[in-house]
Amino acid sequence: MRPSRPDEWARQKFEQEAQRVPLSGVTRRRLKRQVRLLLWLPMKWGRMARFVGDKLDDTSNLIAGTVILIVAILVVLKVLPFEELLQRVKNAVGG
């Protein structure tokens, strides 16, 4: 039978052993969550910026297509003479 050891010795032994234990699962999960948040936030902002840019691009394409259709219809109906259209296009292009 072993002789009983004092409580202070047991407390010191426990603290020594506790310092050797690697990071607990809870601490690792908390660290992973923080790293994931750090990486997720810029990615989310990038996706939002791309979404807004795509929608603006789609809108500008829609407007340009509508203008082209309206001008083509006006030329076909002879409301806008073709020569005047050519002149306006040359002025707009800078020629």
Short mmCIF file of C-alpha atoms in Angstrom, two decimals:
data_model
loop_
_atom_site.label_atom_id
_atom_site.label_comp_id
_atom_site.label_asym_id
_atom_site.label_seq_id
_atom_site.Cartn_x
_atom_site.Cartn_y
_atom_site.Cartn_z
CA MET A 1 0.00 0.00 0.00
CA ARG A 2 1.24 3.46 -0.90
CA PRO A 3 1.52 6.17 1.66
CA SER A 4 -0.92 9.03 1.07
CA ARG A 5 0.52 12.19 -0.35
CA PRO A 6 -0.44 15.70 0.68
CA ASP A 7 -3.06 17.69 -1.22
CA GLU A 8 -0.57 20.37 -2.22
CA TRP A 9 1.57 17.80 -4.04
CA ALA A 10 -1.51 16.56 -5.93
CA ARG A 11 -2.48 20.11 -6.93
CA GLN A 12 1.06 20.86 -8.23
CA LYS A 13 1.17 17.58 -10.11
CA PHE A 14 -2.21 18.31 -11.71
CA GLU A 15 -1.11 21.79 -12.83
CA GLN A 16 2.10 20.39 -14.32
CA GLU A 17 0.20 17.76 -16.25
CA ALA A 18 -2.44 20.26 -17.37
CA GLN A 19 0.25 22.46 -18.94
CA ARG A 20 1.44 19.55 -21.09
CA VAL A 21 -2.00 18.87 -22.56
CA PRO A 22 -2.35 20.26 -26.11
CA LEU A 23 -5.11 22.69 -27.09
CA SER A 24 -8.49 21.30 -26.28
CA GLY A 25 -11.09 20.63 -28.96
CA VAL A 26 -13.15 23.60 -27.84
CA THR A 27 -10.19 25.97 -28.21
CA ARG A 28 -9.37 24.55 -31.65
CA ARG A 29 -12.96 24.93 -32.80
CA ARG A 30 -13.04 28.51 -31.56
CA LEU A 31 -9.78 29.26 -33.40
CA LYS A 32 -11.06 27.60 -36.59
CA ARG A 33 -14.28 29.62 -36.39
CA GLN A 34 -12.35 32.88 -36.09
CA VAL A 35 -10.09 32.00 -39.02
CA ARG A 36 -13.09 30.95 -41.11
CA LEU A 37 -14.83 34.25 -40.32
CA LEU A 38 -11.67 36.16 -41.23
CA LEU A 39 -11.55 34.43 -44.63
CA TRP A 40 -15.32 34.32 -45.23
CA LEU A 41 -15.98 38.02 -44.80
CA PRO A 42 -13.78 39.28 -47.70
CA MET A 43 -15.09 36.49 -49.93
CA LYS A 44 -18.67 37.49 -49.13
CA TRP A 45 -17.93 41.14 -49.91
CA GLY A 46 -16.29 40.11 -53.18
CA ARG A 47 -19.35 38.07 -54.16
CA MET A 48 -21.64 40.99 -53.33
CA ALA A 49 -19.53 43.38 -55.42
CA ARG A 50 -19.54 40.94 -58.34
CA PHE A 51 -23.33 40.56 -58.05
CA VAL A 52 -23.88 44.33 -58.12
CA GLY A 53 -21.47 44.69 -61.05
CA ASP A 54 -23.22 41.94 -62.99
CA LYS A 55 -26.62 43.56 -62.42
CA LEU A 56 -25.32 46.97 -63.53
CA ASP A 57 -23.76 45.39 -66.62
CA ASP A 58 -27.02 43.61 -67.45
CA THR A 59 -28.95 46.86 -67.01
CA SER A 60 -26.61 48.85 -69.27
CA ASN A 61 -26.80 46.11 -71.93
CA LEU A 62 -30.59 46.20 -71.72
CA ILE A 63 -30.65 49.98 -72.17
CA ALA A 64 -28.21 49.88 -75.11
CA GLY A 65 -30.18 47.11 -76.81
CA THR A 66 -33.45 49.00 -76.34
CA VAL A 67 -31.96 52.18 -77.83
CA ILE A 68 -30.64 50.26 -80.83
CA LEU A 69 -34.05 48.66 -81.40
CA ILE A 70 -35.87 52.00 -81.13
CA VAL A 71 -33.44 53.69 -83.54
CA ALA A 72 -33.75 50.79 -86.02
CA ILE A 73 -37.55 51.04 -85.88
CA LEU A 74 -37.41 54.82 -86.39
CA VAL A 75 -35.15 54.38 -89.44
CA VAL A 76 -37.38 51.66 -90.92
CA LEU A 77 -40.51 53.82 -90.41
CA LYS A 78 -38.58 56.73 -91.97
CA VAL A 79 -39.21 58.93 -88.95
CA LEU A 80 -35.43 59.34 -88.67
CA PRO A 81 -33.62 59.67 -92.01
CA PHE A 82 -30.72 57.23 -92.46
CA GLU A 83 -28.31 60.06 -93.37
CA GLU A 84 -29.11 61.88 -90.15
CA LEU A 85 -28.50 58.66 -88.19
CA LEU A 86 -25.10 58.23 -89.87
CA GLN A 87 -24.22 61.85 -89.08
CA ARG A 88 -25.16 61.43 -85.40
CA VAL A 89 -23.18 58.19 -85.13
CA LYS A 90 -20.10 59.87 -86.67
CA ASN A 91 -20.43 62.79 -84.23
CA ALA A 92 -20.84 60.41 -81.30
CA VAL A 93 -17.78 58.36 -82.30
CA GLY A 94 -15.78 61.53 -82.78
CA GLY A 95 -15.22 61.40 -86.53
#
